[in-house]
Short mmCIF file of C-alpha atoms in Angstrom, two decimals:
data_model
loop_
_atom_site.label_atom_id
_atom_site.label_comp_id
_atom_site.label_asym_id
_atom_site.label_seq_id
_atom_site.Cartn_x
_atom_site.Cartn_y
_atom_site.Cartn_z
CA MET A 1 94.91 99.20 97.73
CA ILE A 2 95.48 95.40 97.30
CA LYS A 3 97.51 94.15 94.57
CA VAL A 4 96.93 90.77 92.89
CA ARG A 5 100.50 89.17 92.38
CA LYS A 6 98.89 85.58 91.61
CA PRO A 7 95.35 85.18 91.13
CA GLY A 8 94.89 81.65 92.17
CA LEU A 9 92.89 79.37 90.03
CA GLN A 10 89.21 81.02 90.10
CA THR A 11 89.24 83.97 92.68
CA THR A 12 86.27 86.24 92.23
CA VAL A 13 84.48 89.05 94.04
CA GLN A 14 81.50 87.81 95.80
CA ASP A 15 78.89 89.15 98.16
CA ASN A 16 75.52 87.96 99.50
CA GLY A 17 74.18 87.74 96.08
CA ARG A 18 72.03 89.33 93.20
CA ASN A 19 68.77 88.44 94.77
CA GLY A 20 65.48 89.39 93.38
CA TYR A 21 65.91 89.09 89.77
CA TYR A 22 65.56 85.12 89.37
CA GLU A 23 62.19 85.34 87.36
CA LEU A 24 64.31 87.21 84.83
CA GLY A 25 66.51 84.44 84.24
CA MET A 26 69.40 85.89 86.50
CA PRO A 27 70.87 83.64 88.94
CA PRO A 28 72.15 85.28 92.36
CA SER A 29 75.71 84.19 92.25
CA GLY A 30 77.07 85.34 95.58
CA ALA A 31 79.35 83.50 98.00
CA MET A 32 78.86 79.64 97.74
CA ASP A 33 79.59 79.12 101.60
CA LYS A 34 77.48 81.76 102.78
CA TYR A 35 78.43 80.86 106.52
CA SER A 36 82.33 81.36 106.10
CA PHE A 37 81.40 84.59 104.08
CA HIS A 38 79.28 86.09 107.10
CA SER A 39 81.91 84.94 109.45
CA ALA A 40 85.01 86.44 107.39
CA ASN A 41 83.09 90.11 107.11
CA LEU A 42 82.15 90.00 110.89
CA LEU A 43 85.61 89.20 111.65
CA VAL A 44 86.67 92.51 110.25
CA GLY A 45 84.04 94.45 111.41
CA ASN A 46 82.25 94.66 108.40
CA ASP A 47 78.49 94.51 107.31
CA GLU A 48 77.90 90.58 107.22
CA ASN A 49 77.16 91.19 103.36
CA ALA A 50 80.15 93.12 102.41
CA ALA A 51 82.18 92.05 99.08
CA VAL A 52 85.11 89.54 99.70
CA LEU A 53 87.32 87.42 97.65
CA GLU A 54 86.21 83.89 97.16
CA ALA A 55 89.19 81.61 96.04
CA THR A 56 88.70 77.86 94.92
CA TYR A 57 91.44 75.16 95.73
CA ILE A 58 94.38 77.65 95.01
CA GLY A 59 94.63 80.76 97.35
CA PRO A 60 95.69 83.89 95.37
CA GLU A 61 98.97 85.97 96.29
CA LEU A 62 98.09 89.32 97.41
CA GLU A 63 100.52 92.55 98.12
CA PHE A 64 98.91 94.93 100.61
CA GLN A 65 99.43 98.65 99.77
CA GLU A 66 97.89 99.71 103.00
CA ASP A 67 97.42 98.85 106.46
CA LEU A 68 94.47 96.56 107.01
CA LEU A 69 92.36 94.15 109.19
CA ILE A 70 91.74 90.82 107.28
CA ALA A 71 90.19 87.42 107.98
CA ILE A 72 90.26 84.41 106.18
CA THR A 73 87.64 81.40 106.64
CA GLY A 74 86.23 78.59 104.80
CA GLY A 75 88.47 75.62 104.02
CA GLU A 76 91.47 74.51 105.33
CA LEU A 77 94.15 76.49 103.09
CA GLN A 78 97.05 77.70 105.28
CA PRO A 79 97.46 81.34 104.96
CA LYS A 80 101.00 83.16 105.30
CA ILE A 81 101.86 86.44 105.70
CA ASN A 82 105.49 87.02 104.48
CA GLY A 83 105.78 83.20 104.47
CA ASN A 84 105.01 83.21 108.38
CA PRO A 85 101.82 80.92 108.92
CA VAL A 86 98.44 82.90 110.30
CA ASP A 87 95.29 81.51 111.59
CA LEU A 88 92.03 80.81 109.84
CA TRP A 89 88.99 82.02 111.37
CA GLN A 90 90.83 85.11 113.08
CA ALA A 91 91.20 88.90 112.90
CA VAL A 92 94.75 89.55 111.30
CA SER A 93 96.28 92.92 111.00
CA VAL A 94 98.39 93.30 107.93
CA LYS A 95 100.71 96.33 107.05
CA GLU A 96 101.59 98.02 103.79
CA GLY A 97 104.03 95.90 101.92
CA ASP A 98 102.97 92.63 103.52
CA ILE A 99 102.37 89.46 101.11
CA LEU A 100 99.64 86.77 101.85
CA THR A 101 100.41 83.76 100.08
CA PHE A 102 98.56 79.95 100.82
CA ASP A 103 99.69 76.29 100.97
CA PHE A 104 98.00 73.57 99.35
CA ILE A 105 94.39 73.08 100.11
CA LYS A 106 93.91 70.26 102.99
CA GLN A 107 90.15 70.05 103.61
CA GLY A 108 87.19 72.00 101.87
CA ALA A 109 87.27 73.86 98.50
CA ARG A 110 86.90 77.41 99.11
CA ILE A 111 88.26 80.16 101.05
CA TYR A 112 86.80 83.50 101.80
CA ILE A 113 89.11 86.72 102.31
CA ALA A 114 87.65 89.65 103.84
CA PHE A 115 89.13 93.26 104.09
CA SER A 116 87.96 95.57 106.60
CA GLY A 117 85.77 98.16 104.74
CA GLY A 118 84.94 95.44 102.05
CA ILE A 119 85.98 95.28 98.43
CA GLU A 120 84.78 98.31 96.33
CA VAL A 121 83.47 97.53 92.92
CA PRO A 122 80.41 99.11 91.01
CA GLU A 123 77.23 97.38 91.92
CA LYS A 124 75.33 95.76 89.24
CA MET A 125 71.58 95.11 89.63
CA GLY A 126 72.20 95.71 93.46
CA SER A 127 75.21 93.22 94.14
CA LYS A 128 78.85 93.25 93.85
CA SER A 129 78.98 89.72 93.07
CA THR A 130 80.86 88.37 89.92
CA TYR A 131 78.86 86.22 87.63
CA THR A 132 81.54 85.12 85.09
CA LEU A 133 79.30 83.50 82.54
CA CYS A 134 77.56 86.69 81.89
CA GLY A 135 80.36 88.89 82.56
CA ILE A 136 79.04 91.33 85.23
CA GLY A 137 79.76 92.41 88.74
CA GLY A 138 82.95 91.90 90.70
CA LEU A 139 85.85 93.37 88.86
CA GLU A 140 84.81 93.59 85.28
CA GLY A 141 82.43 90.41 85.37
CA ARG A 142 85.57 88.09 85.65
CA ALA A 143 88.12 86.22 87.84
CA LEU A 144 90.97 87.88 89.25
CA LYS A 145 93.96 88.34 86.91
CA GLU A 146 97.92 88.97 87.77
CA GLY A 147 98.00 92.73 88.27
CA ASP A 148 94.72 93.41 89.22
CA VAL A 149 94.20 96.20 91.91
CA LEU A 150 91.44 95.89 94.61
CA HIS A 151 90.09 98.84 96.75
CA THR A 152 88.63 98.78 100.14
CA GLY A 153 85.30 100.24 100.62
CA GLU A 154 83.08 101.62 103.27
CA MET A 155 81.39 98.45 104.69
CA LYS A 156 83.15 98.45 108.14
CA ILE A 157 80.53 99.00 110.95
CA SER A 158 82.03 98.36 113.93
CA ASP A 159 85.55 97.59 115.53
CA VAL A 160 86.91 94.08 116.23
CA LYS A 161 89.98 93.39 118.08
CA ILE A 162 93.27 92.20 116.26
CA GLY A 163 93.47 88.49 117.10
CA ALA A 164 89.90 88.03 117.60
CA SER A 165 88.76 84.63 116.53
CA ILE A 166 85.59 82.42 115.91
CA PRO A 167 85.90 79.48 118.23
CA GLU A 168 86.37 75.72 117.17
CA GLU A 169 82.84 74.74 117.82
CA LEU A 170 81.29 77.61 115.67
CA ARG A 171 83.72 76.46 112.74
CA PRO A 172 82.75 74.07 109.97
CA THR A 173 84.09 70.62 109.79
CA PHE A 174 85.22 68.90 106.89
CA SER A 175 85.04 65.14 105.54
CA LYS A 176 85.35 63.39 102.17
CA HIS A 177 82.15 61.63 102.96
CA ASN A 178 79.30 64.20 103.33
CA GLU A 179 75.62 63.79 103.95
CA ILE A 180 73.49 66.35 102.22
CA ARG A 181 69.90 67.04 103.16
CA VAL A 182 67.35 67.49 100.44
CA VAL A 183 63.78 68.16 99.89
CA MET A 184 62.44 65.69 97.48
CA GLY A 185 60.86 67.18 94.43
CA LEU A 186 59.80 69.19 92.61
CA CYS A 187 59.42 66.49 90.09
CA SER A 188 60.49 63.28 92.08
CA TYR A 189 57.03 61.68 91.10
CA ARG A 190 58.90 61.28 87.70
CA LEU A 191 61.44 58.75 89.24
CA THR A 192 60.31 55.08 89.65
CA GLU A 193 60.14 54.26 93.55
CA GLU A 194 63.11 51.86 93.24
CA SER A 195 65.08 54.79 91.61
CA LYS A 196 64.13 57.36 94.46
CA GLU A 197 65.28 54.79 97.08
CA ARG A 198 68.51 54.46 95.01
CA PHE A 199 69.15 58.24 94.77
CA LEU A 200 69.16 58.33 98.71
CA SER A 201 70.94 55.14 99.45
CA ILE A 202 74.05 55.50 97.38
CA ASP A 203 77.31 57.24 97.85
CA TRP A 204 77.52 59.71 94.71
CA THR A 205 81.09 60.97 93.69
CA VAL A 206 81.54 64.64 92.79
CA THR A 207 82.96 64.68 89.26
CA PRO A 208 85.73 67.47 88.23
CA ASP A 209 82.64 69.27 86.69
CA ALA A 210 82.00 70.83 89.89
CA ASN A 211 82.34 74.53 89.82
CA ARG A 212 79.89 77.80 90.88
CA VAL A 213 77.34 76.79 88.25
CA GLY A 214 76.84 73.29 89.58
CA TYR A 215 78.28 69.80 90.67
CA ARG A 216 78.19 66.76 88.62
CA PHE A 217 78.00 63.63 90.37
CA LYS A 218 78.81 59.96 89.21
CA GLY A 219 76.93 56.90 90.66
CA GLU A 220 74.44 54.54 89.07
CA ALA A 221 71.62 55.18 86.50
CA LEU A 222 68.21 56.38 87.84
CA ASP A 223 65.02 55.38 85.92
CA PHE A 224 61.96 57.42 85.14
CA ILE A 225 58.57 56.31 84.78
CA PRO A 226 57.37 55.75 81.20
CA ARG A 227 54.97 58.36 80.26
CA GLU A 228 53.19 59.99 77.32
CA GLN A 229 55.38 63.12 76.11
CA PRO A 230 53.50 66.06 77.45
CA PHE A 231 52.84 69.30 75.31
CA GLY A 232 56.06 71.34 75.61
CA ALA A 233 58.20 68.80 76.96
CA GLY A 234 61.32 67.14 75.44
CA GLY A 235 61.47 63.63 74.24
CA ASN A 236 63.53 62.04 76.84
CA PRO A 237 61.61 60.71 80.03
CA SER A 238 63.76 63.14 82.13
CA ASN A 239 62.20 65.99 80.33
CA VAL A 240 59.32 67.64 81.97
CA THR A 241 57.37 70.84 80.59
CA ASP A 242 59.77 73.96 81.30
CA LEU A 243 59.62 75.21 85.03
CA GLY A 244 61.94 77.23 87.21
CA TYR A 245 64.67 75.50 88.65
CA PRO A 246 65.11 75.79 92.56
CA ILE A 247 68.69 76.90 93.72
CA GLY A 248 70.30 73.76 94.91
CA SER A 249 67.77 71.53 92.79
CA ILE A 250 68.97 68.43 91.35
CA GLN A 251 68.48 67.11 87.80
CA VAL A 252 69.31 63.88 86.03
CA PRO A 253 69.43 64.27 82.45
CA ALA A 254 68.58 61.06 80.71
CA GLY A 255 68.97 59.44 84.18
CA ILE A 256 72.54 59.27 84.36
CA GLU A 257 74.98 61.64 86.19
CA PRO A 258 72.96 64.03 88.62
CA ILE A 259 73.49 67.90 88.46
CA ALA A 260 73.09 70.04 91.36
CA LEU A 261 72.51 73.78 90.32
CA LEU A 262 74.17 75.98 92.24
CA HIS A 263 74.49 79.99 92.60
CA ASP A 264 75.60 80.76 89.00
CA ALA A 265 73.21 78.20 87.33
CA VAL A 266 70.46 78.69 84.71
CA THR A 267 67.11 79.60 86.34
CA GLY A 268 64.80 77.45 84.65
CA GLY A 269 64.50 74.68 81.83
CA GLY A 270 62.87 71.17 81.03
CA TYR A 271 64.52 68.56 83.25
CA ALA A 272 62.61 67.27 86.00
CA THR A 273 64.30 68.47 89.34
CA VAL A 274 64.13 65.43 91.80
CA ALA A 275 65.29 66.93 94.96
CA THR A 276 66.59 70.28 96.20
CA ILE A 277 69.35 70.76 98.47
CA ILE A 278 68.32 72.76 101.82
CA SER A 279 69.77 76.25 101.81
CA SER A 280 71.78 75.41 105.08
CA ASP A 281 73.54 72.55 103.34
CA LEU A 282 74.43 74.93 100.25
CA ASN A 283 77.14 76.06 102.51
CA LYS A 284 78.42 72.50 102.99
CA MET A 285 78.20 71.55 99.26
CA GLY A 286 80.40 74.69 98.50
CA GLN A 287 83.18 73.14 100.41
CA ILE A 288 82.96 69.71 98.85
CA LYS A 289 85.93 68.95 96.32
CA SER A 290 85.92 66.78 93.10
CA ASN A 291 86.23 63.24 93.93
CA GLU A 292 84.61 63.12 97.44
CA LYS A 293 81.42 61.40 98.26
CA VAL A 294 77.77 62.91 99.04
CA ARG A 295 74.89 60.73 100.24
CA PHE A 296 71.74 62.62 99.95
CA VAL A 297 69.50 62.66 102.99
CA SER A 298 65.68 63.39 102.43
CA VAL A 299 64.19 65.79 105.21
CA THR A 300 60.87 67.49 105.45
CA LEU A 301 60.37 71.36 104.42
CA ASP A 302 59.84 72.22 108.36
CA GLU A 303 63.31 70.50 108.93
CA ALA A 304 64.89 72.45 106.25
CA ILE A 305 63.52 75.62 107.90
CA GLN A 306 64.84 74.47 111.34
CA ALA A 307 68.26 73.65 109.69
CA ARG A 308 68.28 77.42 108.59
CA LYS A 309 67.29 78.86 111.59
CA GLU A 310 70.05 76.88 113.28
CA VAL A 311 72.70 78.64 110.88
CA GLY A 312 70.99 81.98 111.55
CA GLU A 313 71.52 81.46 115.26
CA LYS A 314 75.10 80.48 114.87
CA ILE A 315 75.63 83.81 112.86
CA GLU A 316 74.21 85.75 115.92
CA LYS A 317 76.19 83.74 118.36
CA ILE A 318 79.37 84.95 116.36
CA LYS A 319 78.26 88.60 116.49
CA GLU A 320 77.81 88.32 120.17
CA ILE A 321 81.36 86.99 120.62
CA LEU A 322 82.92 89.74 118.38
CA LYS A 323 80.99 92.47 120.08
CA MET B 1 122.41 59.15 97.85
CA SER B 2 119.86 61.07 95.37
CA ILE B 3 117.20 62.91 97.09
CA LYS B 4 113.57 61.97 95.43
CA LYS B 5 110.57 64.49 95.81
CA GLU B 6 107.12 64.08 94.95
CA ILE B 7 105.38 66.48 92.36
CA SER B 8 101.84 66.84 93.57
CA SER B 9 98.70 68.23 92.09
CA PRO B 10 97.31 71.25 94.55
CA VAL B 11 93.85 70.59 92.94
CA PRO B 12 91.43 67.54 92.07
CA GLY B 13 90.65 66.72 88.52
CA VAL B 14 91.92 64.85 85.27
CA PHE B 15 95.44 64.26 84.89
CA TYR B 16 96.94 64.63 81.22
CA ARG B 17 100.24 64.33 80.19
CA ARG B 18 100.11 66.32 76.98
CA PRO B 19 99.15 69.81 76.48
CA SER B 20 96.44 68.75 73.77
CA PRO B 21 95.51 65.31 72.34
CA GLU B 22 97.43 66.12 69.22
CA GLU B 23 100.95 67.21 71.03
CA ASP B 24 103.62 65.40 72.40
CA LEU B 25 104.13 64.31 75.92
CA TYR B 26 105.28 67.08 78.13
CA CYS B 27 108.11 64.70 79.25
CA ASN B 28 109.09 60.91 79.56
CA GLU B 29 110.15 59.01 82.40
CA GLY B 30 113.89 59.44 82.52
CA ASP B 31 113.80 63.04 81.20
CA THR B 32 115.76 65.98 82.80
CA VAL B 33 113.58 68.80 83.95
CA LYS B 34 114.18 72.16 85.22
CA ALA B 35 112.59 73.87 88.03
CA GLY B 36 109.27 75.55 86.50
CA ASP B 37 108.99 72.97 83.60
CA THR B 38 105.53 71.74 83.06
CA ILE B 39 104.99 68.11 83.48
CA GLY B 40 101.44 67.71 83.22
CA LEU B 41 97.98 69.31 83.39
CA VAL B 42 95.00 68.71 85.85
CA GLU B 43 91.56 69.76 84.41
CA VAL B 44 89.10 70.97 87.07
CA MET B 45 86.03 73.31 86.80
CA LYS B 46 86.87 73.77 83.08
CA ASN B 47 90.28 75.14 83.87
CA PHE B 48 93.63 73.54 83.17
CA TYR B 49 96.03 73.77 85.91
CA GLU B 50 99.84 73.23 84.94
CA ILE B 51 101.85 70.77 86.95
CA LYS B 52 105.45 72.17 87.26
CA ALA B 53 108.42 70.71 88.61
CA GLU B 54 109.69 72.71 91.72
CA ASP B 55 113.19 71.61 91.20
CA ASP B 56 115.79 70.64 88.77
CA GLY B 57 115.98 66.95 88.42
CA VAL B 58 115.08 63.55 86.54
CA VAL B 59 111.38 62.31 86.15
CA GLU B 60 111.88 58.91 87.71
CA THR B 61 108.23 57.65 87.72
CA PHE B 62 104.46 58.95 86.84
CA ASN B 63 102.23 57.73 89.51
CA VAL B 64 99.05 58.91 87.48
CA LYS B 65 98.12 58.09 83.74
CA THR B 66 96.67 60.50 81.18
CA ASP B 67 92.77 60.48 82.17
CA GLU B 68 92.97 59.42 85.37
CA LEU B 69 91.30 61.53 88.42
CA VAL B 70 93.86 62.63 90.93
CA ASP B 71 92.89 64.37 94.47
CA ALA B 72 94.13 67.50 95.88
CA GLY B 73 97.57 66.98 97.19
CA GLN B 74 98.21 63.60 95.50
CA ALA B 75 101.80 62.91 93.95
CA VAL B 76 101.56 62.71 90.24
CA ALA B 77 105.25 62.01 89.67
CA ILE B 78 108.64 61.47 91.60
CA LEU B 79 111.51 63.61 90.88
CA THR B 80 115.13 62.66 91.78
CA LEU B 81 116.85 65.88 92.67
CA LYS B 82 119.91 67.13 90.52
#
């Protein structure tokens, strides 16, 4: 049993996501940085998709009421057990009565706390992930509150040595200036050539409107090609006839302030999506803070698939190391 | 010699010196505050995070104005400890 002494700013139970219901309008939720999420689970011997805690900017304060193996990955947020610093990206043993706290965040935006056995909450539509906008999944469909109690489950599948760690070269690096790879489309044909170039050539600043639903950016206005309003589309040039929004897709309502839709976002609507963040770079996107910069880099679908393959290979390497 | 200490925001976001637009400032420069007193708010991800003094002291200066953006770890005010 784990007692929540302080919840942090926005700490939720997340797993690999509520996949398979997108066409019903149900976004997947799930960990924003899947690489750090899988890594945390592997470090405690869990199935890589077991439920963990995802905390944004501020870590929770937890009291352990059982002996456990835990691991914390993701952004640089120094964890402490009973006031003594412990390493990130490492299997750490905690004893009954130990208290986990965190310092201020230095780099990145989100951390993942995995407990051996995973977090046990009821599955909703095949997932333990919290989707707060709908109030389902996780712990009562909401972020953690002071006084909550978490139980561990049966998702442990292997033994990992206490102190085992993921080597530096397999950990993500963070920067205030980030390149995020995108595949142009589905509706980039709606932008003028000049605006398409501008979209890919300026540094966009992440606004404070940046959460699990989406990230809003500030930069310069973009222009759409004038057109006759099609049947079923809204009157603004940034509108198209409704379509499904790819996860990671970027829309630019009225040509100002692009929004990247992430794991808790609406699944479809009537804005032209001008580009889509490739799945491997969604991990990086989830670690970018408000006020930091993003430059979008256009890649081909083949390059995106190759990048996804490379992330998969890194996870396999981690499994090898922890064997 | 008085000791000065920064009060920092642990989160990035928009800084406010009042609980809401109609209410008074949490405190003014020169005011005495106690450890745990709220001196400002930072709005991020549709949450308001209260910035609190960690010690008793006098608020020397605010480094950030209402509606200005702050970074995670940025000092928003300087406190002279009592």
